[in-house]
Short mmCIF file of N, CA and C in Angstrom, two decimals:
data_model
loop_
_atom_site.label_atom_id
_atom_site.label_comp_id
_atom_site.label_asym_id
_atom_site.label_seq_id
_atom_site.Cartn_x
_atom_site.Cartn_y
_atom_site.Cartn_z
N MET C 34 0.57 -1.45 0.03
CA MET C 34 -0.27 0.37 0.14
C MET C 34 0.95 1.19 0.15
N ALA C 35 0.69 1.82 -0.73
CA ALA C 35 1.07 3.10 -1.21
C ALA C 35 0.93 4.31 0.12
N VAL C 36 1.87 4.89 0.94
CA VAL C 36 2.16 5.98 1.80
C VAL C 36 1.23 7.44 1.26
N TYR C 37 1.59 7.95 0.10
CA TYR C 37 0.83 8.84 -0.84
C TYR C 37 -0.01 8.01 -1.92
N SER C 38 -0.90 9.66 -2.17
CA SER C 38 -1.49 9.35 -3.69
C SER C 38 -0.78 9.62 -4.95
N LYS C 39 -1.45 8.80 -5.91
CA LYS C 39 -0.50 8.73 -7.32
C LYS C 39 -0.39 10.15 -7.57
N ALA C 40 -1.30 11.25 -7.29
CA ALA C 40 -0.84 12.48 -7.65
C ALA C 40 -0.30 13.20 -7.00
N ASP C 41 0.08 12.88 -5.59
CA ASP C 41 1.30 12.89 -4.92
C ASP C 41 2.72 12.11 -5.39
N LEU C 42 2.38 11.13 -5.54
CA LEU C 42 3.85 10.71 -5.98
C LEU C 42 4.18 11.29 -7.27
N LYS C 43 3.46 11.35 -8.01
CA LYS C 43 3.56 12.06 -9.48
C LYS C 43 4.50 14.04 -9.15
N GLU C 44 4.27 14.20 -8.15
CA GLU C 44 5.11 15.42 -7.72
C GLU C 44 6.28 15.14 -7.66
N PHE C 45 6.11 14.03 -6.18
CA PHE C 45 7.74 13.91 -6.05
C PHE C 45 8.40 13.49 -7.01
N ARG C 46 7.62 12.41 -7.99
CA ARG C 46 9.08 11.76 -9.16
C ARG C 46 9.33 13.39 -9.95
N GLU C 47 8.25 14.31 -10.23
CA GLU C 47 8.82 15.20 -10.84
C GLU C 47 9.94 15.76 -10.00
N LEU C 48 9.69 16.64 -9.15
CA LEU C 48 10.74 16.96 -7.79
C LEU C 48 12.25 16.37 -8.09
N LEU C 49 11.75 14.61 -8.10
CA LEU C 49 13.07 14.21 -7.96
C LEU C 49 13.77 14.02 -9.49
N GLU C 50 13.16 14.36 -10.50
CA GLU C 50 13.72 13.97 -11.93
C GLU C 50 14.67 15.68 -11.68
N GLN C 51 13.92 16.62 -11.73
CA GLN C 51 14.28 17.72 -11.75
C GLN C 51 15.68 17.89 -11.31
N LEU C 52 15.48 17.74 -9.89
CA LEU C 52 16.89 17.80 -8.95
C LEU C 52 17.73 16.50 -9.45
N ARG C 53 17.83 15.43 -10.03
CA ARG C 53 18.60 14.74 -10.66
C ARG C 53 19.19 15.45 -12.07
N ALA C 54 18.47 16.18 -12.90
CA ALA C 54 18.76 16.41 -13.86
C ALA C 54 19.74 17.62 -13.40
N ARG C 55 19.48 18.70 -12.59
CA ARG C 55 20.25 19.58 -12.41
C ARG C 55 21.44 19.30 -11.58
N LEU C 56 21.67 18.24 -11.12
CA LEU C 56 22.79 17.68 -10.20
C LEU C 56 23.63 16.99 -11.27
N ARG C 57 23.24 16.31 -12.20
CA ARG C 57 23.72 15.70 -13.25
C ARG C 57 24.68 16.58 -14.10
N GLY C 58 23.94 17.82 -14.55
CA GLY C 58 24.80 19.22 -15.04
C GLY C 58 25.78 19.58 -13.94
N ASP C 59 25.26 19.78 -12.67
CA ASP C 59 26.46 20.34 -12.00
C ASP C 59 27.69 19.44 -11.91
N VAL C 60 27.80 18.00 -11.90
CA VAL C 60 28.38 17.16 -11.42
C VAL C 60 29.51 16.89 -12.67
N GLN C 61 28.60 17.45 -13.98
CA GLN C 61 29.67 17.41 -15.15
C GLN C 61 30.50 18.58 -14.77
N GLN C 62 29.81 19.74 -14.88
CA GLN C 62 30.82 20.77 -15.21
C GLN C 62 31.90 21.02 -14.18
N LEU C 63 31.51 20.63 -12.71
CA LEU C 63 32.73 20.20 -12.00
C LEU C 63 33.59 19.41 -12.12
N THR C 64 33.42 18.26 -12.79
CA THR C 64 34.31 17.46 -12.89
C THR C 64 35.06 17.84 -14.43
N ASP C 65 34.38 18.13 -15.16
CA ASP C 65 35.52 18.62 -15.90
C ASP C 65 35.99 20.09 -15.71
N GLY C 66 35.49 20.66 -15.21
CA GLY C 66 36.68 21.97 -14.44
C GLY C 66 37.98 21.49 -13.41
N ALA C 67 37.52 20.50 -13.01
CA ALA C 67 38.68 20.15 -12.01
C ALA C 67 39.40 19.05 -12.90
N LEU C 68 39.13 18.55 -13.66
CA LEU C 68 40.10 17.63 -14.73
C LEU C 68 40.94 18.48 -15.54
N ALA C 69 40.46 19.89 -16.13
CA ALA C 69 40.83 20.55 -17.08
C ALA C 69 42.04 21.22 -15.88
N LYS C 70 41.51 21.75 -14.89
CA LYS C 70 43.02 22.21 -14.09
C LYS C 70 43.79 21.32 -14.07
N GLY C 71 43.61 19.84 -13.48
CA GLY C 71 44.88 19.46 -13.24
C GLY C 71 45.17 19.28 -14.68
N GLU C 72 44.95 18.85 -15.71
CA GLU C 72 45.54 18.49 -16.80
C GLU C 72 46.24 19.67 -17.46
N ALA C 73 45.89 21.01 -16.95
CA ALA C 73 46.55 22.53 -17.23
C ALA C 73 47.78 22.91 -16.21
N GLY C 74 47.93 22.10 -15.29
CA GLY C 74 48.97 22.07 -13.90
C GLY C 74 50.59 21.74 -14.45
N GLY C 75 50.54 21.48 -15.72
CA GLY C 75 51.63 21.19 -16.36
C GLY C 75 52.33 22.43 -16.52
N GLU C 76 53.71 22.04 -17.71
CA GLU C 76 54.57 23.51 -17.91
C GLU C 76 53.66 24.70 -18.46
N SER C 77 52.76 24.47 -18.93
CA SER C 77 51.88 25.86 -19.77
C SER C 77 51.08 26.52 -18.70
N ARG C 78 51.13 25.84 -17.28
CA ARG C 78 50.44 26.74 -16.40
C ARG C 78 51.06 26.63 -15.10
N SER C 79 52.27 26.17 -15.41
CA SER C 79 53.28 26.40 -13.66
C SER C 79 52.90 27.23 -13.34
N PRO C 80 52.20 27.17 -11.53
CA PRO C 80 52.17 28.80 -10.78
C PRO C 80 53.99 29.16 -10.60
N THR C 81 53.90 30.17 -10.52
CA THR C 81 55.22 30.77 -10.14
C THR C 81 55.53 30.84 -8.56
N HIS C 82 54.34 29.88 -7.75
CA HIS C 82 54.83 30.62 -6.30
C HIS C 82 54.55 29.38 -5.56
N ASN C 83 54.67 28.84 -4.77
CA ASN C 83 54.23 27.27 -4.37
C ASN C 83 52.95 27.74 -3.38
N ALA C 84 52.53 29.18 -2.98
CA ALA C 84 51.29 29.46 -2.83
C ALA C 84 50.22 29.16 -3.72
N ASP C 85 50.41 29.46 -4.71
CA ASP C 85 49.74 29.60 -6.08
C ASP C 85 49.55 27.97 -6.23
N ALA C 86 50.40 26.92 -6.18
CA ALA C 86 50.18 25.97 -6.21
C ALA C 86 49.08 25.11 -5.29
N GLY C 87 49.62 25.43 -3.94
CA GLY C 87 48.91 25.06 -3.05
C GLY C 87 47.26 25.35 -3.49
N THR C 88 46.94 26.46 -3.64
CA THR C 88 45.71 26.99 -3.77
C THR C 88 45.10 26.47 -5.02
N ASP C 89 45.73 25.86 -6.10
CA ASP C 89 45.41 25.65 -6.85
C ASP C 89 45.11 24.06 -6.65
N ASN C 90 45.47 23.05 -5.87
CA ASN C 90 45.47 22.15 -5.42
C ASN C 90 44.10 21.50 -4.44
N TYR C 91 44.38 22.86 -3.53
CA TYR C 91 43.31 22.85 -2.52
C TYR C 91 41.64 22.97 -3.51
N GLU C 92 41.96 24.04 -4.42
CA GLU C 92 40.64 24.29 -4.99
C GLU C 92 40.22 22.75 -6.15
N GLN C 93 41.08 22.16 -6.51
CA GLN C 93 40.80 21.11 -7.44
C GLN C 93 40.39 19.89 -5.93
N ASP C 94 40.56 19.92 -4.81
CA ASP C 94 40.39 18.74 -4.29
C ASP C 94 38.64 19.10 -3.70
N PHE C 95 39.24 20.51 -3.32
CA PHE C 95 37.58 20.86 -2.64
C PHE C 95 35.95 20.49 -3.94
N ALA C 96 36.61 21.01 -5.27
CA ALA C 96 35.86 20.19 -6.00
C ALA C 96 35.48 18.86 -6.48
N LEU C 97 36.34 18.30 -6.52
CA LEU C 97 36.43 16.87 -6.40
C LEU C 97 35.94 15.87 -4.82
N ARG C 98 35.61 16.86 -3.76
CA ARG C 98 35.18 16.22 -2.89
C ARG C 98 33.49 16.76 -3.15
N PHE C 99 33.46 17.80 -3.20
CA PHE C 99 31.73 18.34 -4.05
C PHE C 99 31.72 17.48 -4.74
N VAL C 100 31.85 16.92 -6.17
CA VAL C 100 31.45 15.80 -6.76
C VAL C 100 31.12 14.82 -6.32
N GLU C 101 32.06 14.26 -5.15
CA GLU C 101 32.32 12.75 -4.73
C GLU C 101 30.55 12.85 -3.64
N ASN C 102 30.12 14.04 -3.03
CA ASN C 102 29.19 14.46 -2.26
C ASN C 102 27.56 14.21 -3.29
N GLU C 103 27.92 15.43 -4.52
CA GLU C 103 27.08 15.07 -5.38
C GLU C 103 26.16 13.84 -6.20
N GLN C 104 27.28 13.06 -6.19
CA GLN C 104 27.55 11.67 -6.68
C GLN C 104 26.38 10.58 -5.53
N GLU C 105 26.64 11.33 -4.34
CA GLU C 105 25.80 10.41 -3.39
C GLU C 105 24.66 11.16 -3.06
N THR C 106 24.25 12.02 -3.51
CA THR C 106 22.75 12.48 -3.55
C THR C 106 22.14 12.12 -4.60
N LEU C 107 23.27 12.23 -5.89
CA LEU C 107 21.96 11.31 -7.18
C LEU C 107 21.79 9.57 -6.60
N ARG C 108 22.66 9.16 -6.10
CA ARG C 108 22.31 7.83 -5.67
C ARG C 108 21.13 7.95 -4.84
N GLU C 109 21.48 8.46 -3.85
CA GLU C 109 19.67 8.86 -3.00
C GLU C 109 18.70 9.05 -3.90
N ILE C 110 19.05 9.64 -4.70
CA ILE C 110 17.63 10.35 -5.49
C ILE C 110 17.00 9.07 -6.32
N SER C 111 18.46 8.25 -7.04
CA SER C 111 17.92 6.97 -7.75
C SER C 111 17.13 5.96 -6.83
N GLU C 112 17.11 5.85 -5.35
CA GLU C 112 16.98 4.99 -4.84
C GLU C 112 15.59 5.26 -3.86
N ALA C 113 15.24 6.87 -4.51
CA ALA C 113 13.54 7.78 -4.27
C ALA C 113 13.32 6.69 -4.74
N LEU C 114 13.56 7.25 -6.79
CA LEU C 114 12.93 6.57 -7.42
C LEU C 114 12.12 5.54 -7.65
N SER C 115 13.21 4.63 -6.84
CA SER C 115 12.73 3.09 -6.94
C SER C 115 11.69 2.95 -5.83
N ARG C 116 11.97 3.43 -4.59
CA ARG C 116 10.72 3.73 -4.05
C ARG C 116 9.80 3.69 -4.34
N ILE C 117 9.47 5.28 -4.90
CA ILE C 117 8.26 5.47 -5.60
C ILE C 117 7.78 4.16 -6.59
N ASP C 118 8.54 3.79 -7.24
CA ASP C 118 8.02 2.48 -7.88
C ASP C 118 7.81 1.03 -7.17
N ASP C 119 7.98 0.89 -5.92
CA ASP C 119 7.81 -0.34 -5.14
C ASP C 119 6.69 -0.09 -4.30
N GLY C 120 6.16 0.85 -4.18
CA GLY C 120 5.32 1.62 -3.09
C GLY C 120 5.91 2.37 -1.56
N SER C 121 6.90 2.26 -1.89
CA SER C 121 7.58 2.42 -0.31
C SER C 121 7.77 3.54 -0.38
N TYR C 122 7.72 4.75 -0.90
CA TYR C 122 8.23 5.76 -0.47
C TYR C 122 7.78 7.14 0.23
N GLY C 123 7.79 7.53 0.37
CA GLY C 123 7.60 8.47 2.06
C GLY C 123 7.24 8.02 3.33
N GLY C 124 7.88 6.54 3.24
CA GLY C 124 7.44 6.15 4.59
C GLY C 124 8.98 6.14 5.26
N CYS C 125 9.03 6.53 6.66
CA CYS C 125 10.27 6.77 7.34
C CYS C 125 10.78 5.28 7.79
N GLU C 126 11.60 4.92 7.07
CA GLU C 126 12.53 3.64 7.52
C GLU C 126 12.82 3.40 8.80
N ARG C 127 13.80 4.42 9.36
CA ARG C 127 13.14 3.97 11.21
C ARG C 127 11.99 3.70 11.72
N CYS C 128 10.97 4.74 11.45
CA CYS C 128 10.03 4.38 11.92
C CYS C 128 9.44 2.93 11.43
N LEU C 129 9.21 2.69 10.52
CA LEU C 129 8.81 1.04 9.87
C LEU C 129 9.68 0.42 10.62
N GLU C 130 10.90 0.24 10.63
CA GLU C 130 11.87 -0.87 11.52
C GLU C 130 10.86 -0.77 12.73
N GLU C 131 10.55 0.11 13.75
CA GLU C 131 10.53 0.29 15.06
C GLU C 131 8.97 -0.47 14.96
N GLY C 132 8.65 -0.80 14.28
CA GLY C 132 7.13 -1.33 14.02
C GLY C 132 6.07 -0.43 14.03
N LYS C 133 5.94 0.69 13.26
CA LYS C 133 4.61 1.61 13.25
C LYS C 133 4.35 1.41 11.78
N THR C 134 3.19 1.38 11.65
CA THR C 134 2.31 1.44 10.33
C THR C 134 2.52 2.66 9.63
N GLN C 135 2.45 1.89 8.60
CA GLN C 135 2.78 2.92 7.44
C GLN C 135 1.96 4.51 7.36
N SER C 136 1.28 4.15 8.14
CA SER C 136 0.36 5.76 8.33
C SER C 136 0.78 6.36 9.30
N GLN C 137 1.39 5.68 10.31
CA GLN C 137 2.06 6.59 11.46
C GLN C 137 3.85 6.84 10.78
N SER C 138 4.37 6.05 10.04
CA SER C 138 5.49 6.43 9.88
C SER C 138 5.93 7.46 8.25
N ARG C 139 4.62 7.87 8.18
CA ARG C 139 4.63 8.71 6.91
C ARG C 139 5.51 10.36 6.98
N ILE C 140 6.32 10.61 6.31
CA ILE C 140 7.34 11.52 6.33
C ILE C 140 6.39 12.45 5.60
N ASN C 141 6.09 13.95 6.51
CA ASN C 141 5.18 14.94 6.08
C ASN C 141 5.31 15.64 4.76
N LYS C 142 4.53 16.20 4.04
CA LYS C 142 4.87 16.75 2.45
C LYS C 142 5.71 17.71 2.66
N PRO C 143 5.97 19.03 3.41
CA PRO C 143 6.81 19.36 3.65
C PRO C 143 8.16 19.26 3.34
N ARG C 144 8.82 18.59 4.28
CA ARG C 144 9.41 17.75 4.41
C ARG C 144 10.33 17.35 2.81
N LEU C 145 9.07 16.40 2.55
CA LEU C 145 10.01 15.63 0.90
C LEU C 145 9.59 16.75 0.09
N ARG C 146 9.29 17.83 0.35
CA ARG C 146 8.53 18.56 -1.02
C ARG C 146 10.45 19.20 -0.49
N ALA C 147 10.97 19.66 0.46
CA ALA C 147 12.40 20.32 0.43
C ALA C 147 13.72 18.86 0.29
N ILE C 148 13.28 18.21 0.46
CA ILE C 148 14.32 17.11 0.55
C ILE C 148 13.28 15.82 -0.01
N PRO C 149 13.57 15.72 -1.50
CA PRO C 149 12.58 14.68 -1.69
C PRO C 149 13.13 13.57 -1.69
N PHE C 150 14.27 13.08 -1.44
CA PHE C 150 14.86 11.91 -1.47
C PHE C 150 15.81 11.34 0.10
N THR C 151 14.91 12.09 0.91
CA THR C 151 15.00 11.83 2.33
C THR C 151 14.35 10.42 2.98
N ARG C 152 14.85 9.36 3.62
CA ARG C 152 14.38 8.29 4.13
C ARG C 152 13.72 8.27 5.71
N PHE C 153 14.44 9.38 6.17
CA PHE C 153 13.29 9.72 7.75
C PHE C 153 12.55 10.91 7.76
N CYS C 154 11.57 10.68 8.81
CA CYS C 154 11.08 11.91 9.34
C CYS C 154 11.69 12.89 9.98
N ILE C 155 11.26 13.75 10.23
CA ILE C 155 12.40 15.07 11.01
C ILE C 155 12.53 14.19 12.51
N GLU C 156 11.75 13.67 12.83
CA GLU C 156 12.47 13.24 14.08
C GLU C 156 13.65 12.01 14.28
N CYS C 157 13.15 11.38 13.49
CA CYS C 157 14.11 10.49 13.07
C CYS C 157 15.31 10.89 12.79
N GLU C 158 15.04 11.80 11.67
CA GLU C 158 16.51 12.27 11.33
C GLU C 158 17.51 13.35 12.80
N ARG C 159 16.49 13.29 13.43
CA ARG C 159 17.30 14.09 14.32
C ARG C 159 17.89 13.35 15.31
N LEU C 160 17.19 12.30 15.65
CA LEU C 160 17.71 11.12 16.43
C LEU C 160 18.77 10.39 16.07
N ARG C 161 18.91 10.57 14.63
CA ARG C 161 20.04 9.88 13.77
C ARG C 161 21.50 10.57 14.01
N GLU C 162 21.07 12.06 14.12
CA GLU C 162 22.45 13.40 13.70
C GLU C 162 22.84 13.47 15.21
N ALA C 163 21.81 12.80 16.37
CA ALA C 163 22.42 13.47 17.77
C ALA C 163 23.48 11.78 18.18
N GLU C 164 23.22 10.51 17.64
CA GLU C 164 23.54 9.10 17.25
C GLU C 164 24.95 9.44 16.56
N THR C 165 25.20 10.22 16.02
CA THR C 165 26.14 10.33 14.76
C THR C 165 27.43 11.05 15.60
N PRO C 166 28.92 10.38 15.83
CA PRO C 166 29.38 11.24 16.64
C PRO C 166 30.26 12.12 15.96
#
């Protein structure tokens, strides 16, 4: 049994697909930029000062770490789309593990509109964050 109506699921699917398209573009642009800096770091673009080299390396590392985070978000979006397909989208995974019913474990719409790939209700997310060292 689905947690939300077909119309709601259609709205959330569209949000997820739009977010996925935007992130894919961002990831591609950042990856291309970081790799171009790395390739240009040879003789044609050798910094004249060690501080310049450090700044270039920092910027490249930062961009690549950001890309990794965005790729993780893309994975979470794909999983959310799969949950829409299998009818489990919109239910808090932690609440369900605790034995609550689907209606009791429902993630509220404003949260899903803000973070459509979330797997946890706001209360369970707070608990998860408090448990993380």
